[in-house]
Amino acid sequence: MAPIHPRPPASLLLVATVLSMAGLATAINSSGFKGGVTVYWGRNKDEGSLAEACDTGRYTIVIISFLDVFGDGEYHLDISGHDTSTLGADIKHCQSVALVYLSIGGFGNRYSLPTNQSALDLADHLWYTYMAGHKDGVHRPFGDDVEIDGIDFFIEHGSPDNYDVLANRLWSFNKGFRARTPAQLSATPRCRYPDRLLGKAIATGVIGRINVRFYDDSYCAAHWRQEWDKWAAAYPTQDYQLYVALPASEKVVGYVQLKSLHLGVLPVLQKAESFIGFTIWDRYFDRLTNYSSSIVKWT
């Protein structure tokens, strides 16, 4: 399959946004590691609050997970028992130091996009319920004045159809804004390139960053370099943003000891100009192990 080349505006705007935010660990060091660390939050109530995660100073992006039901006219947000009524204040607090995304999909089986219209409906739901769109009569669970920065595609099952429609529709909302990009997009595919479920969405060119998952999959853990080289070849320049997604716990398949990550894996990743940093699964494990704190020190 020929390399897919995203439209530069999507990725370049996102790069500019991330690299310009004060207080983030994004300085480029002599080895070329740009230092972006993303974390998934919302999978365990014992992980602490969203504000506490951002106050660590480790993360450039925090992804709230998951909107785990969609496609049949019903929508459901599962954040493991966290109080949504207090989340709005935490999001605003975080946005002074990091970007805040909402991830759709996850590990359940109650989501799909069976038609083009279902994709358009989901895009409108995300825009008017969580993002910069506002419409009378639409309940905004995080607060009327709270707007998340982007949407992450974390699709584990089903058909690949219509996620490209969703991505294009979400990106189209940016046309009314000149000074900012209120609908930023990321995707979190499994390591095998090209990804069966998200390949079509990524091919639209409007998804600015890709978190390549090397965890929860024994094949990815064993063949990480082979698959990484495919992603790096498909997205070869700094116009693209590739993140390597790893677990912060030894209990999860794909865990890499920090010494091996620093001395063995990182030098391979640094050869790709498009390598930006790491995506950590998840905040609960990272809080227990402080895995990302060592990564931040490498910047």
Short mmCIF file of C-alpha atoms in Angstrom, two decimals:
data_model
loop_
_atom_site.label_atom_id
_atom_site.label_comp_id
_atom_site.label_asym_id
_atom_site.label_seq_id
_atom_site.Cartn_x
_atom_site.Cartn_y
_atom_site.Cartn_z
CA MET A 1 0.00 0.00 0.00
CA ALA A 2 1.36 3.40 -0.96
CA PRO A 3 2.17 5.85 1.81
CA ILE A 4 -0.76 8.01 2.86
CA HIS A 5 0.04 11.71 2.96
CA PRO A 6 -2.25 13.79 5.19
CA ARG A 7 -3.08 17.35 4.21
CA PRO A 8 -0.39 19.51 5.85
CA PRO A 9 -2.76 22.09 7.37
CA ALA A 10 -4.27 19.61 9.82
CA SER A 11 -0.98 18.35 11.18
CA LEU A 12 0.86 21.66 11.00
CA LEU A 13 -1.83 23.48 12.95
CA LEU A 14 -1.76 20.81 15.63
CA VAL A 15 2.05 20.93 15.83
CA ALA A 16 1.93 24.69 16.25
CA THR A 17 -0.68 24.43 18.97
CA VAL A 18 1.17 21.80 21.00
CA LEU A 19 4.65 23.30 20.68
CA SER A 20 3.51 26.81 21.60
CA MET A 21 1.89 25.89 24.93
CA ALA A 22 3.90 27.13 27.90
CA GLY A 23 4.94 24.75 30.61
CA LEU A 24 4.86 21.60 28.49
CA ALA A 25 7.76 19.19 28.15
CA THR A 26 8.24 19.80 24.43
CA ALA A 27 11.74 21.15 24.04
CA ILE A 28 13.73 19.37 21.35
CA ASN A 29 16.92 17.98 22.78
CA SER A 30 20.08 17.10 20.92
CA SER A 31 18.89 13.55 20.31
CA GLY A 32 15.77 14.72 18.48
CA PHE A 33 13.11 13.50 20.93
CA LYS A 34 10.46 16.23 20.97
CA GLY A 35 9.06 15.09 24.26
CA GLY A 36 5.30 14.96 23.80
CA VAL A 37 3.65 12.67 26.37
CA THR A 38 -0.05 11.90 26.10
CA VAL A 39 -2.08 9.95 28.65
CA TYR A 40 -5.48 8.28 28.69
CA TRP A 41 -7.62 9.28 31.66
CA GLY A 42 -11.02 7.98 32.75
CA ARG A 43 -10.53 4.23 32.99
CA ASN A 44 -10.28 3.89 36.77
CA LYS A 45 -11.81 6.03 39.51
CA ASP A 46 -8.70 5.51 41.64
CA GLU A 47 -6.53 7.31 39.10
CA GLY A 48 -7.26 10.68 40.71
CA SER A 49 -8.88 13.71 39.16
CA LEU A 50 -8.19 15.13 35.73
CA ALA A 51 -6.77 18.25 37.35
CA GLU A 52 -4.35 16.15 39.40
CA ALA A 53 -3.13 14.45 36.24
CA CYS A 54 -2.44 17.78 34.57
CA ASP A 55 -0.77 19.20 37.67
CA THR A 56 2.01 16.62 37.35
CA GLY A 57 3.33 18.67 34.43
CA ARG A 58 4.12 15.50 32.50
CA TYR A 59 1.46 15.51 29.81
CA THR A 60 1.01 17.56 26.67
CA ILE A 61 -2.37 15.96 25.92
CA VAL A 62 -4.85 14.23 28.21
CA ILE A 63 -7.47 12.02 26.54
CA ILE A 64 -10.76 11.48 28.39
CA SER A 65 -12.01 7.96 27.65
CA PHE A 66 -14.49 6.80 26.44
CA LEU A 67 -17.66 7.80 24.63
CA ASP A 68 -18.45 4.11 24.34
CA VAL A 69 -21.95 4.02 22.84
CA PHE A 70 -22.88 5.58 19.51
CA GLY A 71 -24.26 4.77 16.08
CA ASP A 72 -27.87 3.89 16.81
CA GLY A 73 -29.06 7.25 18.05
CA GLU A 74 -27.93 6.59 21.62
CA TYR A 75 -24.82 8.05 23.22
CA HIS A 76 -23.08 7.14 26.46
CA LEU A 77 -20.01 8.49 28.20
CA ASP A 78 -18.14 6.03 30.44
CA ILE A 79 -15.49 7.60 32.67
CA SER A 80 -15.50 4.93 35.37
CA GLY A 81 -17.59 6.70 37.93
CA HIS A 82 -15.88 10.09 37.90
CA ASP A 83 -18.25 12.96 38.63
CA THR A 84 -19.03 14.74 35.35
CA SER A 85 -20.39 17.76 37.24
CA THR A 86 -16.88 18.63 38.44
CA LEU A 87 -15.09 17.67 35.26
CA GLY A 88 -15.74 20.97 33.51
CA ALA A 89 -13.64 22.90 36.02
CA ASP A 90 -10.88 20.32 35.71
CA ILE A 91 -10.89 20.59 31.92
CA LYS A 92 -10.51 24.35 32.09
CA HIS A 93 -7.73 23.96 34.63
CA CYS A 94 -5.93 21.47 32.39
CA GLN A 95 -6.22 23.60 29.29
CA SER A 96 -3.80 26.12 30.75
CA VAL A 97 -1.04 23.52 30.41
CA ALA A 98 -2.31 20.76 28.08
CA LEU A 99 -4.80 19.87 25.39
CA VAL A 100 -7.85 17.84 26.39
CA TYR A 101 -9.35 15.32 23.96
CA LEU A 102 -12.31 12.95 24.19
CA SER A 103 -11.83 9.42 22.88
CA ILE A 104 -14.63 7.54 21.13
CA GLY A 105 -14.93 3.75 20.98
CA GLY A 106 -12.95 1.73 23.47
CA PHE A 107 -13.13 -1.95 24.38
CA GLY A 108 -16.90 -2.42 24.46
CA ASN A 109 -19.16 -3.57 21.65
CA ARG A 110 -21.95 -1.01 21.71
CA TYR A 111 -20.69 1.34 19.03
CA SER A 112 -20.75 1.37 15.24
CA LEU A 113 -21.35 3.67 12.29
CA PRO A 114 -23.61 1.64 10.03
CA THR A 115 -24.47 4.52 7.67
CA ASN A 116 -23.13 7.85 6.48
CA GLN A 117 -25.93 9.54 8.37
CA SER A 118 -24.94 7.87 11.63
CA ALA A 119 -21.43 9.31 11.18
CA LEU A 120 -22.81 12.78 10.52
CA ASP A 121 -25.09 12.49 13.54
CA LEU A 122 -22.18 11.48 15.78
CA ALA A 123 -20.09 14.38 14.50
CA ASP A 124 -22.88 16.81 15.33
CA HIS A 125 -23.34 15.22 18.76
CA LEU A 126 -19.63 15.60 19.57
CA TRP A 127 -19.45 19.16 18.23
CA TYR A 128 -22.52 20.50 20.01
CA THR A 129 -22.23 18.46 23.22
CA TYR A 130 -18.50 18.62 24.00
CA MET A 131 -16.74 20.94 21.57
CA ALA A 132 -17.02 24.53 20.31
CA GLY A 133 -20.47 24.19 18.77
CA HIS A 134 -23.45 25.51 20.69
CA LYS A 135 -27.12 24.83 20.02
CA ASP A 136 -30.21 25.57 22.05
CA GLY A 137 -31.59 22.57 23.87
CA VAL A 138 -28.38 20.49 23.72
CA HIS A 139 -27.18 19.34 27.13
CA ARG A 140 -23.47 19.88 27.68
CA PRO A 141 -22.37 17.58 30.55
CA PHE A 142 -19.09 19.42 31.16
CA GLY A 143 -20.75 22.84 31.20
CA ASP A 144 -21.99 25.30 28.62
CA ASP A 145 -18.70 27.20 28.49
CA VAL A 146 -16.38 24.16 28.45
CA GLU A 147 -14.97 23.08 25.09
CA ILE A 148 -12.64 20.12 24.66
CA ASP A 149 -9.84 20.48 22.11
CA GLY A 150 -10.21 17.37 20.01
CA ILE A 151 -11.51 13.88 19.36
CA ASP A 152 -9.53 10.65 19.44
CA PHE A 153 -10.61 7.59 17.42
CA PHE A 154 -10.04 4.40 19.47
CA ILE A 155 -11.89 1.79 17.43
CA GLU A 156 -11.48 -1.83 18.45
CA HIS A 157 -14.14 -3.73 16.53
CA GLY A 158 -16.72 -3.59 13.77
CA SER A 159 -16.51 -2.19 10.28
CA PRO A 160 -14.10 0.52 9.07
CA ASP A 161 -16.91 2.13 7.10
CA ASN A 162 -17.93 5.73 7.79
CA TYR A 163 -15.18 6.71 10.21
CA ASP A 164 -13.75 8.65 7.28
CA VAL A 165 -17.11 10.42 6.97
CA LEU A 166 -16.95 11.23 10.68
CA ALA A 167 -13.40 12.59 10.43
CA ASN A 168 -14.20 14.82 7.46
CA ARG A 169 -17.34 16.14 9.09
CA LEU A 170 -15.54 16.99 12.33
CA TRP A 171 -12.72 18.69 10.46
CA SER A 172 -15.20 20.74 8.45
CA PHE A 173 -16.25 22.54 11.63
CA ASN A 174 -12.84 24.26 11.68
CA LYS A 175 -13.70 26.29 8.58
CA GLY A 176 -15.48 28.91 10.64
CA PHE A 177 -12.40 29.62 12.78
CA ARG A 178 -9.26 31.47 11.78
CA ALA A 179 -7.25 31.93 14.97
CA ARG A 180 -7.60 28.37 16.29
CA THR A 181 -8.43 24.79 15.38
CA PRO A 182 -11.28 23.74 17.69
CA ALA A 183 -11.77 20.29 16.17
CA GLN A 184 -8.39 18.57 16.33
CA LEU A 185 -8.28 14.85 15.59
CA SER A 186 -6.16 11.89 16.57
CA ALA A 187 -6.36 8.15 15.97
CA THR A 188 -5.10 5.23 18.06
CA PRO A 189 -4.74 2.22 15.75
CA ARG A 190 -3.13 -1.10 16.62
CA CYS A 191 0.41 -1.49 15.40
CA ARG A 192 -0.22 -3.51 12.23
CA TYR A 193 0.08 -1.23 9.23
CA PRO A 194 -2.24 -0.33 7.64
CA ASP A 195 -4.86 -0.54 10.36
CA ARG A 196 -7.98 -2.40 9.25
CA LEU A 197 -10.45 -0.29 11.20
CA LEU A 198 -8.93 3.18 11.07
CA GLY A 199 -7.05 3.10 7.78
CA LYS A 200 -9.81 4.85 5.84
CA ALA A 201 -10.21 7.55 8.46
CA ILE A 202 -6.47 8.20 8.60
CA ALA A 203 -6.37 8.34 4.79
CA THR A 204 -8.63 11.41 4.82
CA GLY A 205 -5.61 13.45 5.83
CA VAL A 206 -7.44 15.39 8.50
CA ILE A 207 -6.23 13.35 11.47
CA GLY A 208 -3.20 15.26 12.69
CA ARG A 209 -1.65 12.74 15.04
CA ILE A 210 -1.47 8.96 15.26
CA ASN A 211 -0.89 6.99 18.47
CA VAL A 212 0.44 3.64 17.25
CA ARG A 213 -0.58 1.04 19.85
CA PHE A 214 2.10 -1.47 20.82
CA TYR A 215 0.25 -2.86 23.86
CA ASP A 216 -2.51 -5.37 24.52
CA ASP A 217 -1.30 -7.33 21.50
CA SER A 218 1.38 -10.01 21.65
CA TYR A 219 2.14 -9.64 17.94
CA CYS A 220 2.83 -5.93 18.35
CA ALA A 221 5.05 -6.58 21.35
CA ALA A 222 7.09 -9.13 19.41
CA HIS A 223 7.25 -7.30 16.06
CA TRP A 224 7.29 -3.70 17.17
CA ARG A 225 10.28 -2.65 15.05
CA GLN A 226 8.96 -4.23 11.86
CA GLU A 227 5.60 -2.48 12.23
CA TRP A 228 7.08 0.82 13.43
CA ASP A 229 9.24 0.97 10.32
CA LYS A 230 6.08 0.70 8.17
CA TRP A 231 4.41 3.60 9.96
CA ALA A 232 7.58 5.69 9.79
CA ALA A 233 7.91 5.02 6.07
CA ALA A 234 4.30 6.00 5.43
CA TYR A 235 4.63 9.21 7.46
CA PRO A 236 8.25 10.25 6.91
CA THR A 237 8.52 13.95 7.74
CA GLN A 238 7.89 16.39 10.57
CA ASP A 239 4.63 17.38 8.88
CA TYR A 240 3.20 14.23 10.47
CA GLN A 241 2.95 13.31 14.15
CA LEU A 242 3.54 9.74 15.26
CA TYR A 243 3.33 8.72 18.89
CA VAL A 244 4.23 5.31 20.30
CA ALA A 245 1.53 4.07 22.67
CA LEU A 246 2.82 1.94 25.55
CA PRO A 247 1.45 0.70 28.90
CA ALA A 248 2.74 2.06 32.19
CA SER A 249 2.29 -1.30 33.91
CA GLU A 250 4.09 -4.61 33.72
CA LYS A 251 0.66 -6.25 33.97
CA VAL A 252 -0.17 -5.21 30.39
CA VAL A 253 1.23 -6.97 27.32
CA GLY A 254 3.69 -4.69 25.58
CA TYR A 255 5.28 -3.17 28.67
CA VAL A 256 8.87 -2.05 28.07
CA GLN A 257 11.31 -1.62 30.92
CA LEU A 258 12.47 2.00 31.07
CA LYS A 259 16.14 1.10 30.56
CA SER A 260 15.29 -0.87 27.43
CA LEU A 261 13.01 1.89 26.22
CA HIS A 262 15.69 4.53 26.63
CA LEU A 263 18.68 2.59 25.33
CA GLY A 264 17.11 0.17 22.85
CA VAL A 265 13.76 1.44 21.58
CA LEU A 266 14.14 5.22 21.64
CA PRO A 267 17.19 5.33 19.32
CA VAL A 268 15.17 3.42 16.71
CA LEU A 269 12.20 5.76 17.03
CA GLN A 270 14.37 8.86 16.78
CA LYS A 271 15.39 7.95 13.25
CA ALA A 272 11.91 8.96 12.08
CA GLU A 273 11.45 12.71 11.72
CA SER A 274 7.74 12.21 12.37
CA PHE A 275 8.26 10.67 15.82
CA ILE A 276 6.92 13.12 18.40
CA GLY A 277 6.67 11.19 21.66
CA PHE A 278 4.77 8.62 23.69
CA THR A 279 1.16 7.92 24.56
CA ILE A 280 0.74 6.26 27.94
CA TRP A 281 -1.93 3.72 28.89
CA ASP A 282 -3.17 4.84 31.28
CA ARG A 283 -3.25 7.48 34.02
CA TYR A 284 -4.12 4.93 36.72
CA PHE A 285 -1.08 2.80 35.97
CA ASP A 286 1.12 5.84 35.46
CA ARG A 287 0.10 7.19 38.84
CA LEU A 288 1.21 3.92 40.44
CA THR A 289 4.49 3.51 38.55
CA ASN A 290 5.50 7.08 37.57
CA TYR A 291 6.48 5.60 34.22
CA SER A 292 6.06 8.85 32.31
CA SER A 293 8.18 10.86 34.74
CA SER A 294 11.33 9.21 33.40
CA ILE A 295 10.25 9.83 29.82
CA VAL A 296 9.75 13.52 30.51
CA LYS A 297 13.28 13.73 31.93
CA TRP A 298 14.66 12.64 28.56
CA THR A 299 13.46 15.85 26.91
#
